[in-house]
mmCIF file of C-alpha atoms and ligand atoms in Angstrom:
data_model
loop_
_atom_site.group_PDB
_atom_site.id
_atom_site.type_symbol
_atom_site.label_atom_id
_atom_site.label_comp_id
_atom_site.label_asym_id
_atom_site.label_seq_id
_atom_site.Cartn_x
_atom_site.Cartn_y
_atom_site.Cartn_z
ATOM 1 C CA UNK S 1 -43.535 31.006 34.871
ATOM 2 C CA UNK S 2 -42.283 32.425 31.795
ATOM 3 C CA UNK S 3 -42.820 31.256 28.373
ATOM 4 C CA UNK S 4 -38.912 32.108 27.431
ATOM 5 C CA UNK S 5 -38.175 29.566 31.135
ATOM 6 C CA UNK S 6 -37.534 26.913 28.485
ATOM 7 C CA UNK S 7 -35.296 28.378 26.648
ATOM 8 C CA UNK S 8 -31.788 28.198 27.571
ATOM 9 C CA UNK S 9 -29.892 31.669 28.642
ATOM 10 C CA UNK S 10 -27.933 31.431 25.334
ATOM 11 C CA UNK S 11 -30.863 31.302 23.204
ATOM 12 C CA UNK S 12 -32.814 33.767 24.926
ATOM 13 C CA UNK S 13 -30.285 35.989 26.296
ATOM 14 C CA UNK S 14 -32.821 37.025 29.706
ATOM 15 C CA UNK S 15 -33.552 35.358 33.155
ATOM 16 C CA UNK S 16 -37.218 35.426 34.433
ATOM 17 C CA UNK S 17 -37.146 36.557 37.869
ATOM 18 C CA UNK S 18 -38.952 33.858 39.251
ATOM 19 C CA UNK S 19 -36.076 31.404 38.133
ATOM 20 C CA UNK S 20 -34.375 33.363 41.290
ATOM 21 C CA UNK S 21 -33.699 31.366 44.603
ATOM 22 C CA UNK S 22 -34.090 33.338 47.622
ATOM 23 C CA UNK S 23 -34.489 36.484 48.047
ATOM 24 C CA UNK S 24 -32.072 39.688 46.429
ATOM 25 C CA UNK S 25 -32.628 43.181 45.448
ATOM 26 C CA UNK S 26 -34.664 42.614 42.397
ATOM 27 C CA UNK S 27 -35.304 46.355 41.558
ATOM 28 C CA UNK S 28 -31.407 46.672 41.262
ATOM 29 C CA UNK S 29 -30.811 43.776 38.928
ATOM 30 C CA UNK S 30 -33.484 44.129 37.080
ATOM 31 C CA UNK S 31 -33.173 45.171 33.397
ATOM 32 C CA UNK S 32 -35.254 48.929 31.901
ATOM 33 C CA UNK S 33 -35.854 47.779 29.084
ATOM 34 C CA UNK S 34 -36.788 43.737 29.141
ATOM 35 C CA UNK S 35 -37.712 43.905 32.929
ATOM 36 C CA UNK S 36 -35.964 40.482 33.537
ATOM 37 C CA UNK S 37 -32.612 39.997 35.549
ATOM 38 C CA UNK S 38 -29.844 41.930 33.580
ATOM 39 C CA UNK S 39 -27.895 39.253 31.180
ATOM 40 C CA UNK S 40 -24.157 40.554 30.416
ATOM 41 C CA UNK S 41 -24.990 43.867 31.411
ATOM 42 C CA UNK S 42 -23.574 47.230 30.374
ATOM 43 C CA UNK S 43 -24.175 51.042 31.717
ATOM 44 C CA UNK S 44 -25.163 53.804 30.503
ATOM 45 C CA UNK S 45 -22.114 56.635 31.371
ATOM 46 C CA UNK S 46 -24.237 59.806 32.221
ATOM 47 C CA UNK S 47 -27.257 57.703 34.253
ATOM 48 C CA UNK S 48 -25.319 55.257 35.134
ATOM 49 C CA UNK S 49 -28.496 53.127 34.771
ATOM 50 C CA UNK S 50 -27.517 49.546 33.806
ATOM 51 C CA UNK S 51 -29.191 47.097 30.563
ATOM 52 C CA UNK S 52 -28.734 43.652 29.333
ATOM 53 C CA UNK S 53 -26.338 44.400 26.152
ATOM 54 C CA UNK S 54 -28.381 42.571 24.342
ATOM 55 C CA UNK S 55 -31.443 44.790 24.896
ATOM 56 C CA UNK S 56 -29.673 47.735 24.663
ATOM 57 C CA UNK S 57 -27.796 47.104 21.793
ATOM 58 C CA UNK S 58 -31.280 46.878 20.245
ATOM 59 C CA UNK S 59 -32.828 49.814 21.236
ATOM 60 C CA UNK S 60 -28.862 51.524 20.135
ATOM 61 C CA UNK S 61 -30.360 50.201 16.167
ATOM 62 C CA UNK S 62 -33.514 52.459 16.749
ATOM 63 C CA UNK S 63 -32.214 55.363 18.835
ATOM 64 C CA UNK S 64 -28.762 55.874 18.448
ATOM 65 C CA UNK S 65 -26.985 57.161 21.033
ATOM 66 C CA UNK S 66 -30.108 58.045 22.979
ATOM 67 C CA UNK S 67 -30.379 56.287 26.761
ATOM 68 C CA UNK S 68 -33.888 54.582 27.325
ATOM 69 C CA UNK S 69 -33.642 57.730 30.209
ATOM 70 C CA UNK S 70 -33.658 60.562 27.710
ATOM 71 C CA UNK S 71 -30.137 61.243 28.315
ATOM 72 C CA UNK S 72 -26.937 60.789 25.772
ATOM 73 C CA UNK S 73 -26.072 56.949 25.944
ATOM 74 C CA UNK S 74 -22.640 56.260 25.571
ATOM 75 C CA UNK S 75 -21.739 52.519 27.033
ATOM 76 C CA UNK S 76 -19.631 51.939 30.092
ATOM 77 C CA UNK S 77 -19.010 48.656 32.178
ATOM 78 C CA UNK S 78 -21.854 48.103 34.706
ATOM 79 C CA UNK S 79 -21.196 49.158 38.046
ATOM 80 C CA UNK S 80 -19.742 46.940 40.874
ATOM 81 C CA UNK S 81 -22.035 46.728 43.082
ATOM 82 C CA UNK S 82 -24.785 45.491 40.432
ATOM 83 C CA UNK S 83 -22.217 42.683 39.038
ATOM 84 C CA UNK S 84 -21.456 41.613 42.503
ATOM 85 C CA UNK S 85 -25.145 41.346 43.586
ATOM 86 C CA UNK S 86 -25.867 39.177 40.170
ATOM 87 C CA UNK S 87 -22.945 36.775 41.099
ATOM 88 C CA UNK S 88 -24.614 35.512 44.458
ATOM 89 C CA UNK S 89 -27.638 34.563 42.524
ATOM 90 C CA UNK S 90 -28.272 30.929 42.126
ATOM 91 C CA UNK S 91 -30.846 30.124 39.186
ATOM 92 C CA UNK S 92 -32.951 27.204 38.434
ATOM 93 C CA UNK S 93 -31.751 25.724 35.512
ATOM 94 C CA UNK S 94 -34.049 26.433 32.096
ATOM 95 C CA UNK S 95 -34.865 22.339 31.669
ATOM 96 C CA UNK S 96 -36.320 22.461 35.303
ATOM 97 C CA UNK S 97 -39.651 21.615 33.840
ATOM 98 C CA UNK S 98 -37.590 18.056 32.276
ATOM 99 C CA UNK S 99 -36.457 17.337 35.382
ATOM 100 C CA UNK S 100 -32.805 19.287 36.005
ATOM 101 C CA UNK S 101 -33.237 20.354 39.906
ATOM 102 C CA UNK S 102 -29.829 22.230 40.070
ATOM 103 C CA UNK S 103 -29.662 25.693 41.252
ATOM 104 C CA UNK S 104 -26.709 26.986 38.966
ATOM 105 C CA UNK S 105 -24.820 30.377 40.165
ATOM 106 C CA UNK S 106 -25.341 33.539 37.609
ATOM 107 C CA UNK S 107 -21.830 32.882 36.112
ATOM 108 C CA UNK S 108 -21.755 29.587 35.567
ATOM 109 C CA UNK S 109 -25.494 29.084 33.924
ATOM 110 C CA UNK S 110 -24.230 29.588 30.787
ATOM 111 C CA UNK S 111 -22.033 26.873 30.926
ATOM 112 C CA UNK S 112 -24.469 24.474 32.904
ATOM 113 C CA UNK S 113 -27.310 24.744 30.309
ATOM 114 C CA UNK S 114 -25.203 24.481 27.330
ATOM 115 C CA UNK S 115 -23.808 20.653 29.007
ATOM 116 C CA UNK S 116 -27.252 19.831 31.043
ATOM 117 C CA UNK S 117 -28.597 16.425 30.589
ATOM 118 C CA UNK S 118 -32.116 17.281 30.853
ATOM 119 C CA UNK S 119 -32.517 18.932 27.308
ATOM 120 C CA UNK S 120 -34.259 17.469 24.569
ATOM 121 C CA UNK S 121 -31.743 16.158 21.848
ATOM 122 C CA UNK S 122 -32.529 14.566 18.844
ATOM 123 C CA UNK S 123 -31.979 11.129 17.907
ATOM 124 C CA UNK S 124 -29.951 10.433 15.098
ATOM 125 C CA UNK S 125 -31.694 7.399 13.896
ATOM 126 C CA UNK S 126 -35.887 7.684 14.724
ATOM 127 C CA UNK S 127 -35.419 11.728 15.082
ATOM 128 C CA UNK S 128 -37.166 11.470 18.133
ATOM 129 C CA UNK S 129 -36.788 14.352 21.055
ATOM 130 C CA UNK S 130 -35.102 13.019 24.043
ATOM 131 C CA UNK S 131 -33.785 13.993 27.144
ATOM 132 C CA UNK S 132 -29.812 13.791 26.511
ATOM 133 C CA UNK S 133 -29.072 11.568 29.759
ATOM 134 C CA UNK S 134 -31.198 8.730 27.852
ATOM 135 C CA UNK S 135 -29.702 10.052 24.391
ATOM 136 C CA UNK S 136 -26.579 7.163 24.380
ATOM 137 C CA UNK S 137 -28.624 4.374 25.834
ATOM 138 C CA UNK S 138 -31.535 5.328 23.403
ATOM 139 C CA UNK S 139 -29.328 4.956 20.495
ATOM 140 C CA UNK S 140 -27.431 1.834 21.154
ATOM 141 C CA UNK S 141 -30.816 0.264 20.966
ATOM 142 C CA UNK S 142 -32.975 2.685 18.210
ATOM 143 C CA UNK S 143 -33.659 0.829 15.285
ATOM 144 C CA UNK S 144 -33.693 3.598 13.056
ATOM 145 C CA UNK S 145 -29.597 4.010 14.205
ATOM 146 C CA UNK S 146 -27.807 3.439 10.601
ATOM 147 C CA UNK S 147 -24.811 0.958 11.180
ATOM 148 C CA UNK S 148 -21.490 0.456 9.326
ATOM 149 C CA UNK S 149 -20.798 -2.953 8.351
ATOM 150 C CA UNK S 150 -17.812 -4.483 8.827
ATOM 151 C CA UNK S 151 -17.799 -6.673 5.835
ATOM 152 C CA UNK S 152 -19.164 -4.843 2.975
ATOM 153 C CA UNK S 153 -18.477 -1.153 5.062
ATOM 154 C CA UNK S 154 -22.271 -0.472 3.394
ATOM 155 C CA UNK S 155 -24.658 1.745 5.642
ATOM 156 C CA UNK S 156 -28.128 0.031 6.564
ATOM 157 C CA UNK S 157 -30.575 0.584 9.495
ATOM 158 C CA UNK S 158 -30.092 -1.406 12.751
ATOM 159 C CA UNK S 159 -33.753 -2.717 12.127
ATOM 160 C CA UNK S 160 -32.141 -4.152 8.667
ATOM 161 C CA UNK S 161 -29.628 -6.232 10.317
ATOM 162 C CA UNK S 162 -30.842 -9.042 10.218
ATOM 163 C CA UNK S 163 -31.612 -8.838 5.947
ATOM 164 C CA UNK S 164 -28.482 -6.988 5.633
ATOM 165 C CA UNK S 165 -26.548 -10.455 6.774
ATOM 166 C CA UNK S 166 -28.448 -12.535 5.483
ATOM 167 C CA UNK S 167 -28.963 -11.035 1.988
ATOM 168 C CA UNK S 168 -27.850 -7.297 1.000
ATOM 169 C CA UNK S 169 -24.756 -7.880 2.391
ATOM 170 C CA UNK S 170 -23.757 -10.532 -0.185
ATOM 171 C CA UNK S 171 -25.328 -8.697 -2.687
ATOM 172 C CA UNK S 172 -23.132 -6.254 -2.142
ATOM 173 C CA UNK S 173 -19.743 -8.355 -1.668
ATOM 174 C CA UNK S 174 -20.631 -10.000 -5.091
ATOM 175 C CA UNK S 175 -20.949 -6.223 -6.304
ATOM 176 C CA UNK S 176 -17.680 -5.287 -5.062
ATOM 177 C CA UNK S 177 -16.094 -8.523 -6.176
ATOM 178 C CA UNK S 178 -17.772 -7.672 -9.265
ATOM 179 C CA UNK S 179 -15.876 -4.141 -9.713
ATOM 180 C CA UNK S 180 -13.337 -5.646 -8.896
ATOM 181 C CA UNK S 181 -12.538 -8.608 -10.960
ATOM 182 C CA UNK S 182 -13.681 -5.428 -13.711
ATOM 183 C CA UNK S 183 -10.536 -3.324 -12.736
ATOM 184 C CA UNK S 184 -8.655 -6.189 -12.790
ATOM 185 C CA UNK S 185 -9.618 -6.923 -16.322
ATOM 186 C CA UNK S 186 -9.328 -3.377 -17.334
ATOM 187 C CA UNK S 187 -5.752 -3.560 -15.504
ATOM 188 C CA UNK S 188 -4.899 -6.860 -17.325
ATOM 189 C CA UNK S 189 -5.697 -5.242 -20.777
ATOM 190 C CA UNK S 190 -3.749 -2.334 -20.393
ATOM 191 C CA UNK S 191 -0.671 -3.942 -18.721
ATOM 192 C CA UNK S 192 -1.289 -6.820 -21.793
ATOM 193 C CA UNK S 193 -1.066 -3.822 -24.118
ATOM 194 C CA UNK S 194 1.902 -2.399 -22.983
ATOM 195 C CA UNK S 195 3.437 -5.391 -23.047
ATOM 196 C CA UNK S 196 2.111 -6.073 -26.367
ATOM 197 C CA UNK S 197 3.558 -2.522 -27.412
ATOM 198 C CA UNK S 198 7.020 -2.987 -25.658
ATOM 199 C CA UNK S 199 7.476 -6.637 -27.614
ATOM 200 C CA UNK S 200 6.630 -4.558 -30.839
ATOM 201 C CA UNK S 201 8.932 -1.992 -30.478
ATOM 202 C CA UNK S 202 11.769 -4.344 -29.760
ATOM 203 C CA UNK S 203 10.781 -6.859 -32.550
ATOM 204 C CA UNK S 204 11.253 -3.699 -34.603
ATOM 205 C CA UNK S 205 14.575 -2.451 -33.303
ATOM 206 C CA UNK S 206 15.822 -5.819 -33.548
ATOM 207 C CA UNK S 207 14.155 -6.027 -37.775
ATOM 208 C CA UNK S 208 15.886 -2.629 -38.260
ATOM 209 C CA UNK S 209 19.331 -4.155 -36.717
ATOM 210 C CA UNK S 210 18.830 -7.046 -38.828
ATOM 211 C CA UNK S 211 18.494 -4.916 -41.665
ATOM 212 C CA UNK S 212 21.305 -2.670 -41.488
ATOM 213 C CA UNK S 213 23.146 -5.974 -40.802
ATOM 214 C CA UNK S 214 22.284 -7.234 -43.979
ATOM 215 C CA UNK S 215 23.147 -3.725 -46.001
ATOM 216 C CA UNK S 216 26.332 -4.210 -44.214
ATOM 217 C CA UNK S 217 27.156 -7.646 -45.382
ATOM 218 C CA UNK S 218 26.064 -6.935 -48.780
ATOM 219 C CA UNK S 219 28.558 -4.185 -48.728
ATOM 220 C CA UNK S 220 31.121 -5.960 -47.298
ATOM 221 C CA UNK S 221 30.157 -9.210 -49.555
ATOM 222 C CA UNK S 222 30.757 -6.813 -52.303
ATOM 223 C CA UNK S 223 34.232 -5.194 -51.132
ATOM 224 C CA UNK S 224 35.463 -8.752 -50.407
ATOM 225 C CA UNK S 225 34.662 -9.610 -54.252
ATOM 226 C CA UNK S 226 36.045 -6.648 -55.680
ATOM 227 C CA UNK S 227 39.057 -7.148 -53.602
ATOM 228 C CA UNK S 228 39.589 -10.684 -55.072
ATOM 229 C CA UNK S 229 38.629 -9.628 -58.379
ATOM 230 C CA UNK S 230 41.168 -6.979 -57.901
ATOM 231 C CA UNK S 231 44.388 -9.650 -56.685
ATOM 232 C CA UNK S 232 43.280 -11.826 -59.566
ATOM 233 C CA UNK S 233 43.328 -9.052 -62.241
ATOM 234 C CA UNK S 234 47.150 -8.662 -60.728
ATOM 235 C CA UNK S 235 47.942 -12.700 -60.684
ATOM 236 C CA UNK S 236 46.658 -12.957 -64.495
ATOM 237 C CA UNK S 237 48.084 -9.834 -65.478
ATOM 238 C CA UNK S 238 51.883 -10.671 -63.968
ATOM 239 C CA UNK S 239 52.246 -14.854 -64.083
ATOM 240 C CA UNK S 240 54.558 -15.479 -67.684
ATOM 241 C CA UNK S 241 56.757 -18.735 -68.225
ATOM 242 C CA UNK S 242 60.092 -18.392 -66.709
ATOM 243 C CA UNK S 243 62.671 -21.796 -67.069
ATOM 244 C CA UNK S 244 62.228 -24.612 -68.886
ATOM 245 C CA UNK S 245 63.931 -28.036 -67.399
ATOM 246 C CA UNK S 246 65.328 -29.446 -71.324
ATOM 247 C CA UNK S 247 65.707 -28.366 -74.305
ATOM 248 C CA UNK S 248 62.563 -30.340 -75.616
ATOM 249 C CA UNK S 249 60.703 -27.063 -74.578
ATOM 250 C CA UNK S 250 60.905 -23.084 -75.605
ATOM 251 C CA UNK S 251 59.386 -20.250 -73.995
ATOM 252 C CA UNK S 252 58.536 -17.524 -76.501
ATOM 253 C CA UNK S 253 57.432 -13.799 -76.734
ATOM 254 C CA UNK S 254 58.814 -12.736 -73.103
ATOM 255 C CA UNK S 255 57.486 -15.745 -71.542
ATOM 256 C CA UNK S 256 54.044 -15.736 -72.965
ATOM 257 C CA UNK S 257 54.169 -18.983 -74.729
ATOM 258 C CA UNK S 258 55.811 -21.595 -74.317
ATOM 259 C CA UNK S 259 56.136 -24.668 -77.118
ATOM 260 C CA UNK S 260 57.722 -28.196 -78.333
ATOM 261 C CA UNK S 261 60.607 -27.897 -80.181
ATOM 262 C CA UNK S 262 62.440 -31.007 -79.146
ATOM 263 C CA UNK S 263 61.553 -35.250 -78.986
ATOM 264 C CA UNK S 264 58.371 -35.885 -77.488
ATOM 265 C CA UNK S 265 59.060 -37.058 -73.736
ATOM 266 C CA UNK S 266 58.717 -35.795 -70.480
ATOM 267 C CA UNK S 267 60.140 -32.258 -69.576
ATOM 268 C CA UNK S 268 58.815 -29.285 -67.075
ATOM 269 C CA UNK S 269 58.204 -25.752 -67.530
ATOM 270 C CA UNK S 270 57.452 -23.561 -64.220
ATOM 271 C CA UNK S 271 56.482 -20.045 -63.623
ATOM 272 C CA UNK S 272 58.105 -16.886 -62.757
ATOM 273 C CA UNK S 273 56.156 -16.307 -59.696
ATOM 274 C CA UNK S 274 55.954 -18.326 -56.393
ATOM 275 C CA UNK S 275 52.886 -18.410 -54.143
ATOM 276 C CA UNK S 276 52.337 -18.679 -50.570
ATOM 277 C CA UNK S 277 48.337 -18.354 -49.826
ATOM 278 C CA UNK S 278 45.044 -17.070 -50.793
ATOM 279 C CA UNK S 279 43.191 -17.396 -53.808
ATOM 280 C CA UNK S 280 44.927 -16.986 -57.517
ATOM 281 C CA UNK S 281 43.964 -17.037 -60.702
ATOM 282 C CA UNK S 282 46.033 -18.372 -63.701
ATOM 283 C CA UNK S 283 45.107 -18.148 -66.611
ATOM 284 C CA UNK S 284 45.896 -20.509 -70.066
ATOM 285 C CA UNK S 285 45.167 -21.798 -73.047
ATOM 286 C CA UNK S 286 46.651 -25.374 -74.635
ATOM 287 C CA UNK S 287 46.348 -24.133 -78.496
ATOM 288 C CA UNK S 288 47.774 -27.675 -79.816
ATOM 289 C CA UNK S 289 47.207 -30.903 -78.314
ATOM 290 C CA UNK S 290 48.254 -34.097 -80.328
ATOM 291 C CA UNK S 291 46.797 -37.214 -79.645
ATOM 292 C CA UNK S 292 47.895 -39.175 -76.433
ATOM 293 C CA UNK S 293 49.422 -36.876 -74.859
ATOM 294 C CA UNK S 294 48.595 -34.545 -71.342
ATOM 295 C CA UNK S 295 49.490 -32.095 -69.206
ATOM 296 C CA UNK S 296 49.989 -31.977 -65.593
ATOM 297 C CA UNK S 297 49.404 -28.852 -64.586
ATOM 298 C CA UNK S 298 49.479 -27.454 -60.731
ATOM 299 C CA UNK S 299 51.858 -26.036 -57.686
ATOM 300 C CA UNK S 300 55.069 -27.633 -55.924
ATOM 301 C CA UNK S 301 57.283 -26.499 -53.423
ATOM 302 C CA UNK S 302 59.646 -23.903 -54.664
ATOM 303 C CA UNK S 303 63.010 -26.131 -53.237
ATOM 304 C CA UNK S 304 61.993 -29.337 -55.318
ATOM 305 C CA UNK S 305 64.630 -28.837 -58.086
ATOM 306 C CA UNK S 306 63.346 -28.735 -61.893
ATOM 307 C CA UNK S 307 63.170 -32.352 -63.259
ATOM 308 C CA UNK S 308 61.569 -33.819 -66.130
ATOM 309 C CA UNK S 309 59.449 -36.110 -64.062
ATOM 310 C CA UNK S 310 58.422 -33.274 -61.400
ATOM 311 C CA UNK S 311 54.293 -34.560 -61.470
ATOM 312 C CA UNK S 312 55.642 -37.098 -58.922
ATOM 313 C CA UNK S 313 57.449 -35.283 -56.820
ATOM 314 C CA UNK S 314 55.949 -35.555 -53.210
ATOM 315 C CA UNK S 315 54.971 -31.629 -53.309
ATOM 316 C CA UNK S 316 53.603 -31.745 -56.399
ATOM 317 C CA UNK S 317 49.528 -30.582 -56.091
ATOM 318 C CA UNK S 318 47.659 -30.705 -59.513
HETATM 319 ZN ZN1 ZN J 401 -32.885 43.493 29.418
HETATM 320 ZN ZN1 ZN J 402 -28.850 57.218 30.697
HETATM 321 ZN ZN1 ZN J 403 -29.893 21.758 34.219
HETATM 322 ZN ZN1 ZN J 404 -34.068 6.654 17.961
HETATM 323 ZN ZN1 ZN J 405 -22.330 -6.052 4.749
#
């Protein structure tokens, strides 16, 4: 048997002879150049002499263009008769030797060795060779196999399990709860910050509205005095005496002053100007005041007729 009987068609692109059931024309399907059955073969155009392409792609690198028969080589598609000899052979599979007792026809070996269940494979877990129709049952059960868990979704060897439930596995979930009470704190702080930043800026805003509140109300504040100021500049400046009520009093110097000429008894002297609201400001000064006597000085309605006795009158405020 071959050394290459082994190896699958794919990987060693020629078929010993002997793999051959039954008997065939060997000399026609056999190969110049690697002596074996012709793999995916191809012709030479002047010889017509046929050669695995493989092989004579090869000797193509060393010779170009020369045919292993001396003549020009230039490639053509292998001749009928020679393709339709190779598709009635049936071929021993290469993993005979592991146990594979198919006889596999020429075009479908390809296929067949790439899928058959009697090569070695390795497994994943203990890297063992085996054959790949024990390959899944093998590896349910190898403890090498490295398993997911479910809980902590950590990797650890089937022959672990038993420590990974027992111990690693709540290593690791205190780990993870760990990191993750950490980005929670680190989450916290930020989101406390921002909050912390927002309150800030708003205190601010609100400190500068205050502010320009109180500019405002000193301004205001201000205009409202001056405005007062102003209307009792104008009362001062305009009230003067205007009637007298008997002839006990006098008003002198265009109604600036006003004095006894008469008896001493009651009499009344009002103003030229009446007032309805607001604030106003009068202004006077009692040069001469003998003993016992007083003045009763303040605002009553404009109707009540002068009298010498008006600091009774029932709209009399003073
Ligand atoms: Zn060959
Ligand atoms: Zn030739
Ligand atoms: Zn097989
Ligand atoms: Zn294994
Ligand atoms: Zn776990």
């Amino acid at each position: 048997m071959n050394n290459d009987s082994n190896k699958s068609v794919e990987q060693s692109n020629s078929i010993a002879a002997d793999r051959v059931q039954g008997s065939f024309d060997e000399d026609l399907v056999t190969c110049s150049i690697c002596h074996m059955i012709l793999w995916k073969p191809v012709a030479c155009k002047t010889c017509e002499n046929s050669f695995c392409s493989d092989c004579i792609n090869q000797w193509q690198q060393k010779q170009p263009n020369k045919c292993p028969f001396t003549c020009h080589y230039e490639e053509r598609k292998c001749i009928g008769a020679i393709l339709k000899v190779l598709s009635r052979l049936q071929i021993n599979c290469c993993y005979m030797q592991n146990g594979c007792s198919v006889a596999v026809p020429y075009e479908g070996l390809e296929k067949h060795e790439q899928q058959c269940d009697y090569q070695f494979k390795k497994c994943e877990g203990c890297q063992r060779e085996l054959l790949l129709k024990d390959l899944a049952q093998h590896q349910e059960l190898c403890d090498q196999i490295d398993l997911k868990c479910s809980t902590c979704e950590t990797l650890f060897k089937r022959k672990d399990m038993k420590n990974h439930k027992e111990v690693q596995c709540l290593k690791q979930q205190l780990q993870q709860q760990k990191n993750q009470v950490q980005e929670l704190k680190l989450e916290f702080k930020q989101e406390i910050q921002q909050l912390k930043e927002t309150m800030e800026q708003k205190l601010k805003n609100q400190q500068d509205t205050i502010d320009q509140l109180h500019v405002k109300n000193e301004e205001m504040q201000e205009e409202c005095l001056n405005v007062i100021k102003k209307q009792i500049q104008l009362h001062m400046m305009q009230e003067t005496f205007d009637s007298v009520y008997s002839n006990t009093l006098k008003i002198e110097e265009h109604g600036l002053v006003v004095v006894l000429i008469g008896k001493r008894e009651h009499s009344e002297v009002r103003g030229r100007n009446s007032y309805s609201s607001g604030i106003n400001c009068i202004k006077f000064q009692i040069e001469k005041m003998l003993n016992n006597e007083w003045i009763s000085f303040g605002v009553l309605s404009q109707s009540t007729p002068m009298a010498s006795t008006s600091f009774s009158s029932p709209s009399f405020y003073g």
